[in-house]
mmCIF file with all atom_site columns, C-alpha atoms in Angstrom:
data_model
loop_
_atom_site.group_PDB
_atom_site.id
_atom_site.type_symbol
_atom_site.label_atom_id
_atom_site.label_alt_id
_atom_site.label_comp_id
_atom_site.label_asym_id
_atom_site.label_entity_id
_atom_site.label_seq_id
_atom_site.pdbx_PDB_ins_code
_atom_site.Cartn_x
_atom_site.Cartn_y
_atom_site.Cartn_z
_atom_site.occupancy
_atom_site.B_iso_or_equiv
_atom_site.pdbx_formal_charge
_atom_site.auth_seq_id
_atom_site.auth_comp_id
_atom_site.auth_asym_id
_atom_site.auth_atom_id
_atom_site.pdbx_PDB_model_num
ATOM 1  C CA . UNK A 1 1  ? 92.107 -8.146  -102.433 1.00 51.00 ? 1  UNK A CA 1
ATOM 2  C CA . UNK A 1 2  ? 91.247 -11.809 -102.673 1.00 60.00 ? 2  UNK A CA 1
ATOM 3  C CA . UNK A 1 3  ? 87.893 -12.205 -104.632 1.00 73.00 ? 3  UNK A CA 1
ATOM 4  C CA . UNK A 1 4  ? 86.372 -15.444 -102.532 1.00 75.00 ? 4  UNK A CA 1
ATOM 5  C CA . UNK A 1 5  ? 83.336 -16.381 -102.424 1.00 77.00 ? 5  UNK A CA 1
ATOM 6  C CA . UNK A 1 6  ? 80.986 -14.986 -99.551  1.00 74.00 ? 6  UNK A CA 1
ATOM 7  C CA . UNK A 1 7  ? 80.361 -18.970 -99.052  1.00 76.00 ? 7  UNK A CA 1
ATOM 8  C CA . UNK A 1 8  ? 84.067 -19.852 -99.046  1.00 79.00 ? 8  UNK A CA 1
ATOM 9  C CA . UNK A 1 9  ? 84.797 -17.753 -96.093  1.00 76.00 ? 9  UNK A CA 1
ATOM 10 C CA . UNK A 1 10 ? 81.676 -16.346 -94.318  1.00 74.00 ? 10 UNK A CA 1
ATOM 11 C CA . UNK A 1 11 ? 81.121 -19.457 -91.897  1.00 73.00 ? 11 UNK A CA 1
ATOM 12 C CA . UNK A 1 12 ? 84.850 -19.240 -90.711  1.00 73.00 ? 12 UNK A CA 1
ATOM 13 C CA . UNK A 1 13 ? 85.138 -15.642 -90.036  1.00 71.00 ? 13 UNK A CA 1
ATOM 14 C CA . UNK A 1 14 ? 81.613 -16.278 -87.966  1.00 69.00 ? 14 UNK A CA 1
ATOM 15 C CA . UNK A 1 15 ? 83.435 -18.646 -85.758  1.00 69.00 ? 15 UNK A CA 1
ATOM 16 C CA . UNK A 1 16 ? 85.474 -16.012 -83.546  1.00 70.00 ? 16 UNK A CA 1
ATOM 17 C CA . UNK A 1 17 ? 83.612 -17.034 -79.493  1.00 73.00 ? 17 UNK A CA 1
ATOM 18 C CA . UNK A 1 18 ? 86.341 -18.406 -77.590  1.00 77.00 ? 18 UNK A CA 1
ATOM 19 C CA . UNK A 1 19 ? 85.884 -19.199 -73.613  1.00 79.00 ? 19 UNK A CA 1
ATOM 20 C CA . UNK A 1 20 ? 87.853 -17.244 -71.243  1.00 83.00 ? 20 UNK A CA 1
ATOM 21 C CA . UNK A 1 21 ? 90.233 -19.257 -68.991  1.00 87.00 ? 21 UNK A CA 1
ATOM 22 C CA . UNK A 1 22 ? 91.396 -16.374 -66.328  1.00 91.00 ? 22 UNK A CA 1
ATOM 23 C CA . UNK A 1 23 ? 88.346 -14.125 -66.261  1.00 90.00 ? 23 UNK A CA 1
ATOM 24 C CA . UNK A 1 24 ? 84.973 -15.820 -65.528  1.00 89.00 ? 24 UNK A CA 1
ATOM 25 C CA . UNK A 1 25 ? 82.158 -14.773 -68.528  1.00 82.00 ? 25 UNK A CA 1
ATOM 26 C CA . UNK A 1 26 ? 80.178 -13.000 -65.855  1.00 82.00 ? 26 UNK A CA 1
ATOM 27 C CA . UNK A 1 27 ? 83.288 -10.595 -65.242  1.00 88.00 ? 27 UNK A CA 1
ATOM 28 C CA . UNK A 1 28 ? 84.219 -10.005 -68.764  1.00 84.00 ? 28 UNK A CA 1
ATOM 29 C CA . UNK A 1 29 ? 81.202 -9.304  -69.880  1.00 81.00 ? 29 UNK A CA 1
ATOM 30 C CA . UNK A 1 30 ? 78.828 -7.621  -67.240  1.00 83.00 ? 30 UNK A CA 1
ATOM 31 C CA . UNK A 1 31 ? 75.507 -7.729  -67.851  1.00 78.00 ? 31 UNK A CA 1
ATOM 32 C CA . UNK A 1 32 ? 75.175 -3.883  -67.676  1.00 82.00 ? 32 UNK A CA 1
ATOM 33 C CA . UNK A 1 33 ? 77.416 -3.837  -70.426  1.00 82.00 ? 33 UNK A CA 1
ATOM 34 C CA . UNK A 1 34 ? 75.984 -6.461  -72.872  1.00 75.00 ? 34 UNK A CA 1
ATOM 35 C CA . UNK A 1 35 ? 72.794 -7.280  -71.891  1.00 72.00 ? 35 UNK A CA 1
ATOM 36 C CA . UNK A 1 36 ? 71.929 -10.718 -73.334  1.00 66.00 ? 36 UNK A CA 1
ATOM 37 C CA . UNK A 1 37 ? 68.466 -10.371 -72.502  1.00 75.00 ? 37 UNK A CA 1
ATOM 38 C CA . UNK A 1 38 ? 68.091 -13.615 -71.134  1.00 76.00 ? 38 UNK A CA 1
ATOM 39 C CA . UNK A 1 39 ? 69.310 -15.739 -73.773  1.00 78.00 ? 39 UNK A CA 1
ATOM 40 C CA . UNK A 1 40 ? 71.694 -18.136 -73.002  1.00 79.00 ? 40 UNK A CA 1
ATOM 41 C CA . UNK A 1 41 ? 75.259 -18.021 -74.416  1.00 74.00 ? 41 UNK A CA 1
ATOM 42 C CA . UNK A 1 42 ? 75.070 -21.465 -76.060  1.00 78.00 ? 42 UNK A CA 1
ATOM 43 C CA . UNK A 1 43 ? 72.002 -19.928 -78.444  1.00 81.00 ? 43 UNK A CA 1
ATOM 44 C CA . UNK A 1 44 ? 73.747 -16.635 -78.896  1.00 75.00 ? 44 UNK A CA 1
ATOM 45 C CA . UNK A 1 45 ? 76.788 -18.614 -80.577  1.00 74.00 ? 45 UNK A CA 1
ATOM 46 C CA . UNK A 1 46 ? 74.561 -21.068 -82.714  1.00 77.00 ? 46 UNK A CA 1
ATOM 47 C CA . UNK A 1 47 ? 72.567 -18.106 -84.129  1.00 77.00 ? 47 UNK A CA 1
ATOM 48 C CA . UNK A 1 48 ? 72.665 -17.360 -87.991  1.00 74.00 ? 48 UNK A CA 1
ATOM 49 C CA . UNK A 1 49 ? 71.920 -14.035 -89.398  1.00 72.00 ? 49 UNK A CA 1
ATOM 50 C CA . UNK A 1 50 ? 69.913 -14.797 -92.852  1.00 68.00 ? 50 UNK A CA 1
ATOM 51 C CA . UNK A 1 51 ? 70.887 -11.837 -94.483  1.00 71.00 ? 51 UNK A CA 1
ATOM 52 C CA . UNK A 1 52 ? 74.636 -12.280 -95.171  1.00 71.00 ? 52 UNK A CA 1
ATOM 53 C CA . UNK A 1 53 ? 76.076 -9.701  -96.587  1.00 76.00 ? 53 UNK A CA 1
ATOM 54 C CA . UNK A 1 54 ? 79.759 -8.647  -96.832  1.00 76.00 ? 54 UNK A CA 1
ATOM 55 C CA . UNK A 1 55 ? 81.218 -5.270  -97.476  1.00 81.00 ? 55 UNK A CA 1
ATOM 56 C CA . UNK A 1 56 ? 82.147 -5.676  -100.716 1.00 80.00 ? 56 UNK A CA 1
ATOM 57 C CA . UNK A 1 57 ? 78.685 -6.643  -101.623 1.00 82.00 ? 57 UNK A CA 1
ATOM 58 C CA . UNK A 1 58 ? 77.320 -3.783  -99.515  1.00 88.00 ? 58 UNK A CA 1
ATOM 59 C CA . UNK A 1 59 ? 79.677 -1.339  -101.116 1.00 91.00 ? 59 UNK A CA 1
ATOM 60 C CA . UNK A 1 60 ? 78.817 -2.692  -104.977 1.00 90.00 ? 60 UNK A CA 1
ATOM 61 C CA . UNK A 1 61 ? 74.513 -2.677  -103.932 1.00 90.00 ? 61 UNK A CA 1
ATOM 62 C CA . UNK A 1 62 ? 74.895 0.846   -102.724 1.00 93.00 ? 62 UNK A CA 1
ATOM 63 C CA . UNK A 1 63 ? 76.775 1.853   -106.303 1.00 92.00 ? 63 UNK A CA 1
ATOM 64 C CA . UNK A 1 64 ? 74.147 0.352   -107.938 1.00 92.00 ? 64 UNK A CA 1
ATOM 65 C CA . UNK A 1 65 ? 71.319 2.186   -106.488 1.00 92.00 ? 65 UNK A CA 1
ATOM 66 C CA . UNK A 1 66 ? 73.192 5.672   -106.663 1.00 91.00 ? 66 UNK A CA 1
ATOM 67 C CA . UNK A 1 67 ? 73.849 5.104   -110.459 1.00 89.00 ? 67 UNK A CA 1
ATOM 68 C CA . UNK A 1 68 ? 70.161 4.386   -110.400 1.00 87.00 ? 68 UNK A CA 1
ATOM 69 C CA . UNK A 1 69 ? 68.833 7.139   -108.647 1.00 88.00 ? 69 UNK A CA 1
ATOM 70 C CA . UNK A 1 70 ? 70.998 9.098   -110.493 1.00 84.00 ? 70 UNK A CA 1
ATOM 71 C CA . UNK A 1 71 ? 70.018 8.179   -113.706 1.00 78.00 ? 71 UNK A CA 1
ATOM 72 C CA . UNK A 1 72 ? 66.293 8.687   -112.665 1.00 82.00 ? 72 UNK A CA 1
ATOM 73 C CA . UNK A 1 73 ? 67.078 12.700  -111.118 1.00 80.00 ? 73 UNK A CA 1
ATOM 74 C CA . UNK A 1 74 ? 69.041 13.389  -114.471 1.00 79.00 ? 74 UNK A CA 1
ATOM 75 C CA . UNK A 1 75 ? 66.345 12.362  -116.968 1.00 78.00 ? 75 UNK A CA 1
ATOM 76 C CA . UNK A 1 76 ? 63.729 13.963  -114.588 1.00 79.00 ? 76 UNK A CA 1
ATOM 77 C CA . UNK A 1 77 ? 65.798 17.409  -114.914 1.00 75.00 ? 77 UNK A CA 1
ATOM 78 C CA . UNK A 1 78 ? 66.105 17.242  -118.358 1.00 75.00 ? 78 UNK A CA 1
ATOM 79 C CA . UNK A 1 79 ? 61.982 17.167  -118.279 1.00 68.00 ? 79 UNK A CA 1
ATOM 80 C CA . UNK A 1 80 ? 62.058 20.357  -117.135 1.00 65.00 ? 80 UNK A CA 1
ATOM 81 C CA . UNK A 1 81 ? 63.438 21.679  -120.683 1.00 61.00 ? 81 UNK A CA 1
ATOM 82 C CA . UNK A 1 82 ? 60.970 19.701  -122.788 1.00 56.00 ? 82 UNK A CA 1
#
């Protein structure tokens, strides 16, 4: 598994809207089916989620906080015997 940085890559693997050339954008996507609620298509594509966050880095943040909780329930067990 490559180890790049969430900078190096995250920007181009945002950059996946293409326009349809046989299909209008009404057709492919019926508003039934992805409601947009209201906002054009041109905003939807600039928009920038602030809280980046790959899988990896979701993955290693959730093994943190088990070993921490973990840590907390064993030593709070181990009152019990004091």
């Amino acid at each position: 598994m490559p180890k790049l940085k969430r900078e190096e890559w995250f920007d181009l693997g945002r950059r996946l809207d293409w326009t349809p050339s046989y299909v209008p954008r009404d057709e492919l996507f019926p508003s039934y089916a992805s409601d947009s609620s209201g906002v054009p298509t041109e905003d939807w594509e600039s928009w920038d989620e602030p809280y980046k966050v790959s899988f990896r880095e979701y993955v290693d943040t959730q093994r943190r906080k088990d070993e921490a909780i973990y840590g907390v329930k064993s030593a709070v067990g181990r009152s019990k015997f004091v």
